[in-house]
Amino acid sequence: MAARVVDLTKVYGTGMAEVRALDGVTLDIGAGEFTAVMGPSGSGKSTLMHCCAALDTPTAGEVYLGDTEIGGLDDKRLTRLRRERIGFVFQSFNLIPTLTAEENILLPLSIAGRRPDREWYDTVIDTVSLRDRLRHRPNQLSGGQQQRVAVARALVSRPAIVFADEPTGNLDSRSGAEVLALLRRSVAEFGQTIVMVSHDPVAAGYTDRVVFLADGRLAGELREPTREAVLERMAAQEAGR
Amino acid sequence: MLRAAWKSLLGRKLRLFMSTFAIVLGVAFVGGTLIFTDTLNKSFVAIFDNSVGDVVVRPVGAGDADGTATTLTVPGEVVDELAKVPGAARADGNVATFSLFVIGSNNRVLGGQGAPGIGVNDNDAPAAHGIKGLQVVKGRDPRGKDEVALDAATVRRAKYHLGDTVRLVSAGRRALLQPKLVGIADYPDGGSLNGATVSMFDTATAQSLFLDGKDVFTNAWVTAKPGVSQQDLRDQVAKVLPKGFEALTGDKAADESASQLLKAISFITIFLLVFAGIALVVGSFLIVNTFSMLVAQRSRELALFRALGASRKQVTRSVLFEAFVVGLVGSSLGLGLGVLLAIGIRALFASFGLDLSGTGLVFGWRTPAAAYGVGLVVTMVAAYLPARRSSLIPPIAALRDDVAMPESSLHRRLLVGTLMMLVGVAAGAVGLFADVPKQGYWVGAGALLAMLGMAAASPATSRPFLVFAATAYRRVFGSIGVLAGQNSLRNPRRTAATASALMIGLTLVTTMSIAGTSAKASVDRTIERTFLGDIVISNAIGQGFSPEIAETASRQPGVESVTRLRYAEAKLKGDRKFLTGVDPATLPQVIRLQLTAGSLTGFTGNTVLVSKKVAADEGYKVGQELTFRFPKGPTKLRIVGIHDAEFANYLTTLDALSQGGYKPEDSSLLLKVDRGANTADVKAALEKATEKLPIITVKDQREYAAEQRAPIDRLVLMIYALLGLALVIAVLGVVNTLGLSVIERTREIGLLRAIGVDRRQMRRMVSLESVAIAVLGALMGIGMGLVFGVALMASLRDEGLEVTRIPWVNLVVYLLASVVIGLLAARLPARRAARLDVLEAIGAE
């Protein structure tokens, strides 16, 4: 088990303005699995990821990363947790513009004061096929290349879990497919656990499991999803509302 | 469009407040200085109105020697004649001395430095326009040689009471007077003495104390009958006046005295206005930077305006409108602060003895005019460049993700900056070394231009340093260091402009530091080289003192010789010169004078030794005669020698000065101790002999050197304090730049935090960038200051400041201090960066 949330509730605002972004979600994320969290806008999928990734604190319920319950941790411990056990890929603005691709990739390690494992680093670089782009700054890279750098950065510190927030949202379909294939490969070849938030049925097709959220609650899941199955499920959900 | 500008202003209150602060300080200096100057003028004009009669009669020449006391007098018979002039109601003879100091009951001199100690005869002569003069209002008029009346403020400050024995130190025949206080004087019609003290005696006593007991007066007042104008009475008086005397209307005499005094203290105004200027120049850097950043941040918004149909002019105008409001707010706050500053300056001067509490603050129309003028112009001019650049943003930028501000190339900046620096250095060199009028303006403008040029070129020239800093940071601080180093290199204009603001302050501090250290070293060297005496007796407040002291000193056992030094001012070919009078007989014992021409043998009577520098400048030769305007009239002094000492440009004899009509007041005494006598013992005995005269100080050579250095230290310290303000503004600039950078990089900070940068590392990253900026500013400033300081000292070599000494230790301290400044400036922005909510930061636009 890579991560687990129990009865997770997140409330924004109070009184009339109260919004229940998550309402008692309980979910296990299997280790070595590629999980997609899907749902329409406002379904709570981003909030779920932020809580799991120690970026946001839940109103109630528990979040476990491995055996660690992160609810009681202070900022310092949370930062360390993110640094050592979590990798991130965001939708956009993923890289530090002043650093080269290589420096960006190694950033989490050097911040933590860790030396990169040379062999692993080479493996990652080859996997994302960026060897000839390492000395470039982000503004010299295409969107797809930037996102691959971000994936490499997430992988290089061998985190327990990688969270990807709409990683293909800003990319054209070919670049998007490259990034998704890359994520798929890292699960297949390296046993990496990945949780991806997306509303793209194509993206979901690359995953092992799709979890559907609606109005802050779990609304079923699919194993070994295909694009068609996901579309069907989404249509059904839309109709059931 | 204006409404949008207004909204944008309100949305950035803190940013704008910070850049406003520079305007506030600069304007406060301008406003405070003007208020203080106006107050000073008014109070002194009021004093001098009280200190003249309808017509003032004085010996010709008494008005010329203004600084120096003369022996010229108006005989009693002349005063009697004046009373009979048609149109005259009465005529009164006045006795006045300006070196009679009151010792308070705490054994301290009242007034301290600056304010004169006045001694007068008690007469009830009305001042001009029928104003009642200073009169005894409590107790009774003093009678006989053992009674005195003091002015009310002095009595209060000295904590004396009627019936007390009062101690007075006179520069007249007797040094110490101890009369009984029988009366308290005041102006019945209101008026203040600005901290001066007045002691009144009856006429006969005053004459015996200050005028050798003859029936003569310092000057006379003629009072007009009702209906007779000052001018008419003056003309009548002039008709009967014997040769050698002149008559002035009271108004003219008051104007003359006031303008002389105001000219003497005008340096205060200039001094403060120079600092106002520095604050504003530094402040304008801050404004340029702030507006550039605000425009950059708003570029999409501005592009949207353009896309929606706003013209370039409208965009420029909206930015300038913001600047106008900032300038207006800053000027208003500055004006308010200026009033407080004026009160502060007034309190500061009161502690030096110039008490202006009798006059309310004067708020002339030119004060707000200058304050708003300066504040608005500086803000608008500084905001003009960013405003113009904002209009160049293409409308399409509204649709693009990353907006690059149109920028001129760094090469052009380098070229323009270098050119400005060269012109500035050339202008400065002309001012320092060439013989041009208004040298100060040349030097000031040159220095300003050089600094602005440096600032303009700095985005390009600072690169090597920043690259070096980034490398060093990488080595020491790892990836956090890399991030900080890269951030400082990211926007060279911004980093350099922020550092330049610091540079200006540090340039001036370094220059002053070099000038001060060198001047002190020169003083030491001069004293060491030329001063052979063992002990110096002088007046702690720099005024002349009674010749009796020298007699007392020469009677002390162990004293071999006493050499009097007297200073006098006289005009030579229309220019005012300082003369030093000395006794030729004992001179070689106490001062080592190397003569490059002539000899000391003929140095008696009306002769003069001139310094090498003066001889070279004026082409003087031994044997030539110089005609000085002494109080008693033009006097020819023959040049008998040329000396190479760095002081006493015109060294003459005591005889020449006393025959010329200068009062026999000594400025300092140089003592030689008997061979075999212990200097310390002799010094102790002399101190005992003068213990009742706290204004007389006895010093050995080392203490004398220290005393001569002290004013330099005081001046340098005062300048440091004022430059400190320029530094505060610059530090705010760093805070502002970093603060805006943090806002600009919010998403980046969020990303860094998400991937594991903790708060401490985040703070460190901002601090390191700040330190890089501060050290860059310090390096540029210290570098420029070294050039300025050495050039300045080279130009002063002729003036007797031969030593150039660079205070390396101080410079290292400044550099280290800049690191501390950088760390302090980073505190707020760093905390802000560290506290950013990670999620919000990532999601930020």
mmCIF file of C-alpha atoms in Angstrom, chain B residues 46-255:
data_model
loop_
_atom_site.group_PDB
_atom_site.id
_atom_site.type_symbol
_atom_site.label_atom_id
_atom_site.label_comp_id
_atom_site.label_asym_id
_atom_site.label_seq_id
_atom_site.Cartn_x
_atom_site.Cartn_y
_atom_site.Cartn_z
ATOM 1 C CA ALA B 46 14.423 90.683 15.004
ATOM 2 C CA ILE B 47 17.536 90.672 17.162
ATOM 3 C CA PHE B 48 19.351 93.128 14.985
ATOM 4 C CA ASP B 49 16.344 95.410 14.863
ATOM 5 C CA ASN B 50 16.657 95.584 18.629
ATOM 6 C CA SER B 51 20.377 96.209 18.479
ATOM 7 C CA VAL B 52 20.482 99.454 16.512
ATOM 8 C CA GLY B 53 19.396 103.008 17.191
ATOM 9 C CA ASP B 54 17.654 105.309 14.705
ATOM 10 C CA VAL B 55 21.094 106.378 13.573
ATOM 11 C CA VAL B 56 24.270 104.493 14.427
ATOM 12 C CA VAL B 57 27.578 106.383 14.575
ATOM 13 C CA ARG B 58 30.754 104.345 14.531
ATOM 14 C CA PRO B 59 34.412 104.729 13.641
ATOM 15 C CA VAL B 60 35.238 104.137 9.989
ATOM 16 C CA GLY B 61 36.809 100.689 9.716
ATOM 17 C CA ALA B 62 34.847 99.147 12.598
ATOM 18 C CA GLY B 63 32.433 97.654 10.082
ATOM 19 C CA ASP B 64 35.189 96.095 7.968
ATOM 20 C CA ALA B 65 36.879 93.877 10.520
ATOM 21 C CA ASP B 66 33.641 92.119 11.381
ATOM 22 C CA GLY B 67 35.132 88.997 12.892
ATOM 23 C CA THR B 68 37.769 90.706 14.945
ATOM 24 C CA ALA B 69 37.451 93.088 17.885
ATOM 25 C CA THR B 70 39.008 96.503 17.310
ATOM 26 C CA THR B 71 40.294 99.287 19.536
ATOM 27 C CA LEU B 72 38.487 101.938 17.498
ATOM 28 C CA THR B 73 36.186 104.129 19.566
ATOM 29 C CA VAL B 74 33.890 107.131 19.488
ATOM 30 C CA PRO B 75 35.020 109.808 22.023
ATOM 31 C CA GLY B 76 32.530 111.100 24.597
ATOM 32 C CA GLU B 77 32.727 114.657 23.198
ATOM 33 C CA VAL B 78 31.530 113.476 19.834
ATOM 34 C CA VAL B 79 28.506 111.821 21.477
ATOM 35 C CA ASP B 80 27.700 115.073 23.304
ATOM 36 C CA GLU B 81 27.831 116.944 19.999
ATOM 37 C CA LEU B 82 25.498 114.395 18.386
ATOM 38 C CA ALA B 83 22.746 115.170 20.904
ATOM 39 C CA LYS B 84 22.691 118.764 19.618
ATOM 40 C CA VAL B 85 22.107 117.833 15.976
ATOM 41 C CA PRO B 86 18.785 119.204 14.655
ATOM 42 C CA GLY B 87 16.171 116.477 14.694
ATOM 43 C CA ALA B 88 17.959 114.474 17.393
ATOM 44 C CA ALA B 89 16.024 113.772 20.572
ATOM 45 C CA ARG B 90 19.067 112.338 22.325
ATOM 46 C CA ALA B 91 22.369 110.615 21.723
ATOM 47 C CA ASP B 92 23.785 107.747 23.762
ATOM 48 C CA GLY B 93 27.231 106.214 23.793
ATOM 49 C CA ASN B 94 27.335 102.419 23.835
ATOM 50 C CA VAL B 95 30.089 100.226 25.164
ATOM 51 C CA ALA B 96 29.960 96.717 23.734
ATOM 52 C CA THR B 97 32.206 93.692 23.758
ATOM 53 C CA PHE B 98 31.454 90.295 22.260
ATOM 54 C CA SER B 99 33.772 88.224 24.386
ATOM 55 C CA LEU B 100 32.459 88.387 27.913
ATOM 56 C CA PHE B 101 31.252 84.965 28.912
ATOM 57 C CA VAL B 102 29.028 84.027 31.820
ATOM 58 C CA ILE B 103 30.050 81.025 33.880
ATOM 59 C CA GLY B 104 26.986 79.252 35.243
ATOM 60 C CA SER B 105 26.669 78.045 38.801
ATOM 61 C CA ASN B 106 27.670 74.583 37.472
ATOM 62 C CA ASN B 107 31.113 75.989 36.446
ATOM 63 C CA ARG B 108 30.223 75.696 32.749
ATOM 64 C CA VAL B 109 30.271 78.430 30.136
ATOM 65 C CA LEU B 110 26.781 79.508 29.148
ATOM 66 C CA GLY B 111 25.918 79.258 25.485
ATOM 67 C CA GLY B 112 28.826 77.009 24.712
ATOM 68 C CA GLN B 113 30.050 77.284 21.181
ATOM 69 C CA GLY B 114 28.536 79.753 18.807
ATOM 70 C CA ALA B 115 26.432 82.222 20.729
ATOM 71 C CA PRO B 116 28.329 85.374 21.649
ATOM 72 C CA GLY B 117 28.823 86.592 25.213
ATOM 73 C CA ILE B 118 27.978 90.256 25.099
ATOM 74 C CA GLY B 119 29.035 92.896 27.602
ATOM 75 C CA VAL B 120 27.406 96.357 27.437
ATOM 76 C CA ASN B 121 26.923 99.543 29.409
ATOM 77 C CA ASP B 122 23.509 99.995 30.961
ATOM 78 C CA ASN B 123 21.814 102.933 29.279
ATOM 79 C CA ASP B 124 18.160 103.372 28.490
ATOM 80 C CA ALA B 125 18.751 104.406 24.909
ATOM 81 C CA PRO B 126 15.741 103.458 22.801
ATOM 82 C CA ALA B 127 16.433 101.212 19.813
ATOM 83 C CA ALA B 128 15.357 102.201 16.321
ATOM 84 C CA HIS B 129 11.719 103.112 15.657
ATOM 85 C CA GLY B 130 11.150 103.803 19.354
ATOM 86 C CA ILE B 131 11.430 100.161 20.401
ATOM 87 C CA LYS B 132 12.632 99.931 23.968
ATOM 88 C CA GLY B 133 16.081 98.367 24.176
ATOM 89 C CA LEU B 134 17.275 95.851 26.717
ATOM 90 C CA GLN B 135 16.480 97.265 30.168
ATOM 91 C CA VAL B 136 16.635 96.216 33.765
ATOM 92 C CA VAL B 137 13.136 95.034 34.599
ATOM 93 C CA LYS B 138 13.747 93.362 37.942
ATOM 94 C CA GLY B 139 16.059 94.444 40.742
ATOM 95 C CA ARG B 140 17.901 97.677 39.954
ATOM 96 C CA ASP B 141 20.454 99.145 37.579
ATOM 97 C CA PRO B 142 24.076 98.152 38.317
ATOM 98 C CA ARG B 143 26.220 100.835 39.946
ATOM 99 C CA GLY B 144 29.978 100.801 40.381
ATOM 100 C CA LYS B 145 32.586 98.237 39.512
ATOM 101 C CA ASP B 146 31.191 95.348 41.542
ATOM 102 C CA GLU B 147 27.653 95.192 40.241
ATOM 103 C CA VAL B 148 26.165 93.643 37.120
ATOM 104 C CA ALA B 149 22.796 93.014 35.530
ATOM 105 C CA LEU B 150 22.205 89.949 33.330
ATOM 106 C CA ASP B 151 19.514 89.201 30.806
ATOM 107 C CA ALA B 152 16.612 87.122 32.084
ATOM 108 C CA ALA B 153 17.269 84.023 29.946
ATOM 109 C CA THR B 154 20.881 83.892 31.112
ATOM 110 C CA VAL B 155 19.914 84.220 34.758
ATOM 111 C CA ARG B 156 17.478 81.376 34.319
ATOM 112 C CA ARG B 157 19.930 79.123 32.506
ATOM 113 C CA ALA B 158 22.837 79.871 34.828
ATOM 114 C CA LYS B 159 20.602 79.338 37.873
ATOM 115 C CA TYR B 160 21.660 82.614 39.454
ATOM 116 C CA HIS B 161 19.571 84.718 41.803
ATOM 117 C CA LEU B 162 19.593 88.417 42.635
ATOM 118 C CA GLY B 163 22.367 89.023 45.165
ATOM 119 C CA ASP B 164 24.568 86.135 43.947
ATOM 120 C CA THR B 165 28.170 86.709 42.998
ATOM 121 C CA VAL B 166 28.449 86.038 39.279
ATOM 122 C CA ARG B 167 31.544 84.781 37.499
ATOM 123 C CA LEU B 168 32.389 86.340 34.132
ATOM 124 C CA VAL B 169 35.348 85.611 31.880
ATOM 125 C CA SER B 170 36.485 88.657 29.960
ATOM 126 C CA ALA B 171 38.866 89.098 27.079
ATOM 127 C CA GLY B 172 39.597 92.585 28.396
ATOM 128 C CA ARG B 173 42.399 93.635 30.729
ATOM 129 C CA ARG B 174 41.172 91.476 33.599
ATOM 130 C CA ALA B 175 40.320 87.898 32.757
ATOM 131 C CA LEU B 176 38.083 87.106 35.728
ATOM 132 C CA LEU B 177 35.272 89.367 36.975
ATOM 133 C CA GLN B 178 33.167 88.505 40.007
ATOM 134 C CA PRO B 179 30.494 91.169 40.409
ATOM 135 C CA LYS B 180 27.216 90.916 42.305
ATOM 136 C CA LEU B 181 24.003 90.325 40.373
ATOM 137 C CA VAL B 182 21.708 93.273 41.186
ATOM 138 C CA GLY B 183 19.399 93.429 38.186
ATOM 139 C CA ILE B 184 17.693 91.291 35.566
ATOM 140 C CA ALA B 185 17.274 92.792 32.109
ATOM 141 C CA ASP B 186 14.782 92.034 29.369
ATOM 142 C CA TYR B 187 13.189 93.510 26.277
ATOM 143 C CA PRO B 188 10.044 95.315 27.451
ATOM 144 C CA ASP B 189 8.612 95.125 23.906
ATOM 145 C CA GLY B 190 9.474 91.475 23.461
ATOM 146 C CA GLY B 191 12.537 90.038 21.795
ATOM 147 C CA SER B 192 15.040 87.254 22.170
ATOM 148 C CA LEU B 193 18.798 86.951 22.259
ATOM 149 C CA ASN B 194 18.900 83.528 20.541
ATOM 150 C CA GLY B 195 21.090 82.126 23.267
ATOM 151 C CA ALA B 196 23.556 84.987 23.515
ATOM 152 C CA THR B 197 24.269 86.276 27.016
ATOM 153 C CA VAL B 198 24.263 89.949 27.964
ATOM 154 C CA SER B 199 26.005 91.417 30.986
ATOM 155 C CA MET B 200 25.343 95.088 31.801
ATOM 156 C CA PHE B 201 27.536 97.437 33.818
ATOM 157 C CA ASP B 202 27.240 101.116 34.481
ATOM 158 C CA THR B 203 28.939 103.156 31.785
ATOM 159 C CA ALA B 204 32.088 104.030 33.745
ATOM 160 C CA THR B 205 32.665 100.401 34.731
ATOM 161 C CA ALA B 206 32.086 99.172 31.201
ATOM 162 C CA GLN B 207 34.551 101.742 29.903
ATOM 163 C CA SER B 208 37.178 100.740 32.443
ATOM 164 C CA LEU B 209 36.704 97.045 31.744
ATOM 165 C CA PHE B 210 36.604 97.082 27.976
ATOM 166 C CA LEU B 211 37.925 100.458 26.760
ATOM 167 C CA ASP B 212 40.933 101.052 29.011
ATOM 168 C CA GLY B 213 38.988 103.441 31.228
ATOM 169 C CA LYS B 214 38.808 106.312 28.751
ATOM 170 C CA ASP B 215 35.650 108.340 28.179
ATOM 171 C CA VAL B 216 35.033 106.693 24.834
ATOM 172 C CA PHE B 217 32.404 104.413 23.350
ATOM 173 C CA THR B 218 32.224 101.534 20.908
ATOM 174 C CA ASN B 219 29.499 103.337 18.983
ATOM 175 C CA ALA B 220 26.719 105.825 19.534
ATOM 176 C CA TRP B 221 22.995 105.825 18.881
ATOM 177 C CA VAL B 222 21.201 109.007 17.932
ATOM 178 C CA THR B 223 17.469 108.939 18.558
ATOM 179 C CA ALA B 224 15.195 110.866 16.216
ATOM 180 C CA LYS B 225 12.609 113.369 17.384
ATOM 181 C CA PRO B 226 9.052 112.333 16.501
ATOM 182 C CA GLY B 227 8.399 112.928 12.812
ATOM 183 C CA VAL B 228 12.067 112.909 11.801
ATOM 184 C CA SER B 229 12.988 110.029 9.525
ATOM 185 C CA GLN B 230 16.095 107.899 9.991
ATOM 186 C CA GLN B 231 17.441 109.084 6.675
ATOM 187 C CA ASP B 232 16.955 112.790 7.481
ATOM 188 C CA LEU B 233 18.566 112.408 10.874
ATOM 189 C CA ARG B 234 21.463 110.492 9.372
ATOM 190 C CA ASP B 235 22.091 113.286 6.871
ATOM 191 C CA GLN B 236 22.027 115.839 9.677
ATOM 192 C CA VAL B 237 24.426 113.761 11.767
ATOM 193 C CA ALA B 238 26.772 113.227 8.827
ATOM 194 C CA LYS B 239 27.129 117.005 8.444
ATOM 195 C CA VAL B 240 28.630 117.487 11.899
ATOM 196 C CA LEU B 241 30.581 114.214 12.109
ATOM 197 C CA PRO B 242 34.354 114.621 12.352
ATOM 198 C CA LYS B 243 36.569 112.720 9.927
ATOM 199 C CA GLY B 244 37.109 109.100 10.815
ATOM 200 C CA PHE B 245 33.492 108.398 11.775
ATOM 201 C CA GLU B 246 30.478 107.290 9.812
ATOM 202 C CA ALA B 247 26.733 107.459 10.355
ATOM 203 C CA LEU B 248 24.262 104.813 9.205
ATOM 204 C CA THR B 249 20.526 104.619 9.470
ATOM 205 C CA GLY B 250 19.421 101.988 11.957
ATOM 206 C CA ASP B 251 17.707 99.991 9.232
ATOM 207 C CA LYS B 252 20.882 99.812 7.193
ATOM 208 C CA ALA B 253 23.019 98.888 10.199
ATOM 209 C CA ALA B 254 20.589 96.138 11.158
ATOM 210 C CA ASP B 255 20.542 94.800 7.591
#
